[in-house]
Coordinates of C-alpha atoms in Angstrom, one line a residue:
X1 CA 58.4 -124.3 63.4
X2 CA 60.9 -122.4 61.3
X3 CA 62.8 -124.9 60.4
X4 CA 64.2 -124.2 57.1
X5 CA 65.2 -120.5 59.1
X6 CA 63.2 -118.8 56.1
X7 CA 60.9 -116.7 58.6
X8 CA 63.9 -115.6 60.4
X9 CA 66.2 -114.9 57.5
X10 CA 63.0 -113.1 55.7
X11 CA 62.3 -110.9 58.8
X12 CA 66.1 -110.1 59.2
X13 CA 66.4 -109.2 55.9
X14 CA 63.3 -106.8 56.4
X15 CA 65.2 -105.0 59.7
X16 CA 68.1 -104.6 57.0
X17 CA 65.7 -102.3 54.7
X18 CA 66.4 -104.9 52.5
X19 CA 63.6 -104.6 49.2
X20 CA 61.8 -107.6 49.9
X21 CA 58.8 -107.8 47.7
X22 CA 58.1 -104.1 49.3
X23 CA 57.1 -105.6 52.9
X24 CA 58.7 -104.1 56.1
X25 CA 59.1 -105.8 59.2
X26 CA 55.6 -104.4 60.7
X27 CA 53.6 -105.4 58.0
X28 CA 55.6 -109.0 58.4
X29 CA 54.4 -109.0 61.9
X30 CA 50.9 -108.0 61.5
X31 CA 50.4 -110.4 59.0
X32 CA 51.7 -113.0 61.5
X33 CA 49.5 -111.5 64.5
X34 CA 46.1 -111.9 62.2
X35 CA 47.3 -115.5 61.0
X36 CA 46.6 -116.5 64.7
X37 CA 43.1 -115.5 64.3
X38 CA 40.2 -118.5 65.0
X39 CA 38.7 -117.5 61.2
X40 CA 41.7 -119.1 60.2
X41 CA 42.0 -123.1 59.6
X42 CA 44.2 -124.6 62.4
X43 CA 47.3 -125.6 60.4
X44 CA 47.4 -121.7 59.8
X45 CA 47.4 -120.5 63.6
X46 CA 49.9 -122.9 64.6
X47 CA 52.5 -122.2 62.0
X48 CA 51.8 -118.5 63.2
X49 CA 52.1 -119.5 66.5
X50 CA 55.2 -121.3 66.3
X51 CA 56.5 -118.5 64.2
X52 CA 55.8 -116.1 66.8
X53 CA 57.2 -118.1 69.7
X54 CA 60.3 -118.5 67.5
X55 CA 60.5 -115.0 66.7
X56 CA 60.7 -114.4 70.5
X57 CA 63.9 -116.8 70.9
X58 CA 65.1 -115.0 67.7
X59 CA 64.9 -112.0 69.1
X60 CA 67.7 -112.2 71.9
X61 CA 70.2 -112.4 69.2
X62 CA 69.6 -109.6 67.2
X63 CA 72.6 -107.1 67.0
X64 CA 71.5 -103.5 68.8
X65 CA 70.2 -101.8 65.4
X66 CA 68.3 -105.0 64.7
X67 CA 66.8 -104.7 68.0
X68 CA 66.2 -101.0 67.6
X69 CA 64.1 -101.2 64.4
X70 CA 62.2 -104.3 65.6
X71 CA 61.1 -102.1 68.2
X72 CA 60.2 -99.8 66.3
X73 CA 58.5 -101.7 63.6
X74 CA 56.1 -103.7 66.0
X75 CA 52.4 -103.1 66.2
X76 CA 51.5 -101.8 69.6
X77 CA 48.5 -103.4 71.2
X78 CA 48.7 -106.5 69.2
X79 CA 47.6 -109.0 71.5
X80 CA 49.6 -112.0 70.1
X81 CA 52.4 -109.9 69.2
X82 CA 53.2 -109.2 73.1
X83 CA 55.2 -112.0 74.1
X84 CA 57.4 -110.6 70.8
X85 CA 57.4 -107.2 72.0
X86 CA 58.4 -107.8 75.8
X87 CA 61.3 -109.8 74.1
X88 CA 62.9 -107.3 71.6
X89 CA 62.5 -104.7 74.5
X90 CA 64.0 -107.2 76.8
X91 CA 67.1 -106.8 74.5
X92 CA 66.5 -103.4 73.4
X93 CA 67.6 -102.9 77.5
X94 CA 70.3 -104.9 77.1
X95 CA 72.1 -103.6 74.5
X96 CA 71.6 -99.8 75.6
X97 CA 74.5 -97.7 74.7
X98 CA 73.6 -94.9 77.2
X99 CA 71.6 -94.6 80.6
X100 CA 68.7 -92.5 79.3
X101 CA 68.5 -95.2 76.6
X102 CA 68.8 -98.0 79.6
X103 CA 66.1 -96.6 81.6
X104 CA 64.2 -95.7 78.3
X105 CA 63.9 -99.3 77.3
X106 CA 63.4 -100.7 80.8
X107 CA 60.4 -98.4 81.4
X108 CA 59.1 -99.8 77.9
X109 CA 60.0 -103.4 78.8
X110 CA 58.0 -103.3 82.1
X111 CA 55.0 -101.9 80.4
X112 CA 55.2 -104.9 77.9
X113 CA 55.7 -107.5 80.2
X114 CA 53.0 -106.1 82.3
X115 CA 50.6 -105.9 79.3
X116 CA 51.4 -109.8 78.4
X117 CA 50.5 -111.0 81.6
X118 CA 54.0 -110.9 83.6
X119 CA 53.0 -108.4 86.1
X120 CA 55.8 -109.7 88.9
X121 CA 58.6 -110.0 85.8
X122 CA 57.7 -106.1 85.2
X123 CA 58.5 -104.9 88.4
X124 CA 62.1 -105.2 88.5
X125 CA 62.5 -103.5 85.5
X126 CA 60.1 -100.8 86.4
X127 CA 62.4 -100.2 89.7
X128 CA 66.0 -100.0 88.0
X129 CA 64.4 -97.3 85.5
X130 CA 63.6 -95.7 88.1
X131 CA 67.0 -95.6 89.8
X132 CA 68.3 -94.5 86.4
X133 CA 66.1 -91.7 85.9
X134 CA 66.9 -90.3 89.5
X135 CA 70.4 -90.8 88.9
X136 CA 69.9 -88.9 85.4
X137 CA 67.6 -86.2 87.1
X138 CA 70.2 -85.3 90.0
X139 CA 72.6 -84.7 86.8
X140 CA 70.3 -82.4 84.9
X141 CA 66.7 -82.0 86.4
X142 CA 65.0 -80.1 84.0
X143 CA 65.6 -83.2 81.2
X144 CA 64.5 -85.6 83.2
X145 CA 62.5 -85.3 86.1
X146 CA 59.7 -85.8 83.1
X147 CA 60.7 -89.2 82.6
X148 CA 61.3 -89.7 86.4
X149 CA 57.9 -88.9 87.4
X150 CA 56.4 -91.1 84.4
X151 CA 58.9 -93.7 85.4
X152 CA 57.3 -93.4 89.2
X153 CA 54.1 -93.6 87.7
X154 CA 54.7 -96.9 86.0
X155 CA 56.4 -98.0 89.2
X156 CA 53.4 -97.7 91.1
X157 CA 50.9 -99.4 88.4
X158 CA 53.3 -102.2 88.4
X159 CA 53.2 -102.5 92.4
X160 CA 49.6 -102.0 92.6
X161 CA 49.0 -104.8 90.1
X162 CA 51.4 -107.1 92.0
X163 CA 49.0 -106.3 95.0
X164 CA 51.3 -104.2 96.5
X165 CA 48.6 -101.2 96.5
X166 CA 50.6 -99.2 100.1
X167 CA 53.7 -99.9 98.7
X168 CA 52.4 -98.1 95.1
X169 CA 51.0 -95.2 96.6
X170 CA 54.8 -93.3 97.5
X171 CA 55.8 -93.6 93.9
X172 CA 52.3 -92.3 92.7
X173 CA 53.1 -89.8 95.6
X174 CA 56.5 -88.6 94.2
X175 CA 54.9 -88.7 90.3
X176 CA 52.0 -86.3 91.6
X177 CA 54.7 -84.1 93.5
X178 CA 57.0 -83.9 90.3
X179 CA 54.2 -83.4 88.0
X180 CA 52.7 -80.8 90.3
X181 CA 56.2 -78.8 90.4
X182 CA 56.8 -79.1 86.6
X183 CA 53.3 -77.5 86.2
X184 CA 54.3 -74.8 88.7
X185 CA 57.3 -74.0 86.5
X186 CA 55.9 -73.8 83.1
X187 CA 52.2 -73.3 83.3
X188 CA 52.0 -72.5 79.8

């Protein structure tokens, strides 16, 4: 555990840009991930353990920006960094100061959970970025019925690994049909 708070104050600190003996957050993290490693002796993956499973309960209270550049500074396809990752994109969505950024973070949030194993706690999020995008692609199509489709996409992956393969074929339907159009337009 971090009890004396010095992981947390060190990895805010980090998210600051503070100079901290010219580490970033990322490198922070990745140094954490590989501590969990079997090679290491067992008092070692614990304490990174713990730290990481603290990190996760740290993360709901970091302020938007912190949140922002979390995200941004953590490793993708770390394995043990993915309960860390679904968590600062968990609050990444909830702190979203516009609807692309909203449906933005929730598509990233239900690929995350997904990858960790949550496969049924990804599919609501997976859904209301959908219902964003469409509401975003009504307002302006040629922005956004991109993300839409790719949003569809996801939706369907997320169904079909919830077992629901019928139900993911309409939004792998709609991706195709967006997709398809978009290629029509602008072949180039």
């Amino acid at each position: 555990k971090d009890r004396d708070g010095l992981l947390h104050a060190t990895l805010k600190a980090a998210l600051a840009g503070a100079p901290l003996f010219e580490v970033d957050a990322s490198e922070i993290l990745t140094v954490l991930a590989r501590a969990t490693r079997p090679e290491h002796d067992q008092a070692t993956v614990v304490a990174a353990k713990n730290g990481l499973s603290g990190l996760c309960q740290f993360a709901a209270g970091l302020t938007p920006e912190e949140a922002r550049r979390l995200d941004a500074a953590l490793p993708r396809f770390a394995v043990p960094l993915l309960a860390l990752s679904a968590a600062v994109a968990r609050r990444v969505a909830a702190t979203a100061d516009s609807p692309l950024e909203e449906a933005r973070s929730l598509h990233n949030l239900s690929v995350r959970l997904s990858e960790s194993g949550d496969r049924a706690g990804a599919l609501a999020p997976a859904q209301r970025a959908v219902e964003i995008y469409e509401a975003l692609a009504r307002e302006n199509p040629v922005a956004h019925r991109p993300d839409l489709a790719g949003s569809l996409d996801n939706l369907g992956n997320r169904l079909g690994e919830s077992g629901d393969r019928a139900g993911a074929l309409a939004p792998a339907r709609r991706a195709v049909d967006i997709y398809e159009a978009l290629a029509r337009e602008n072949p180039a």
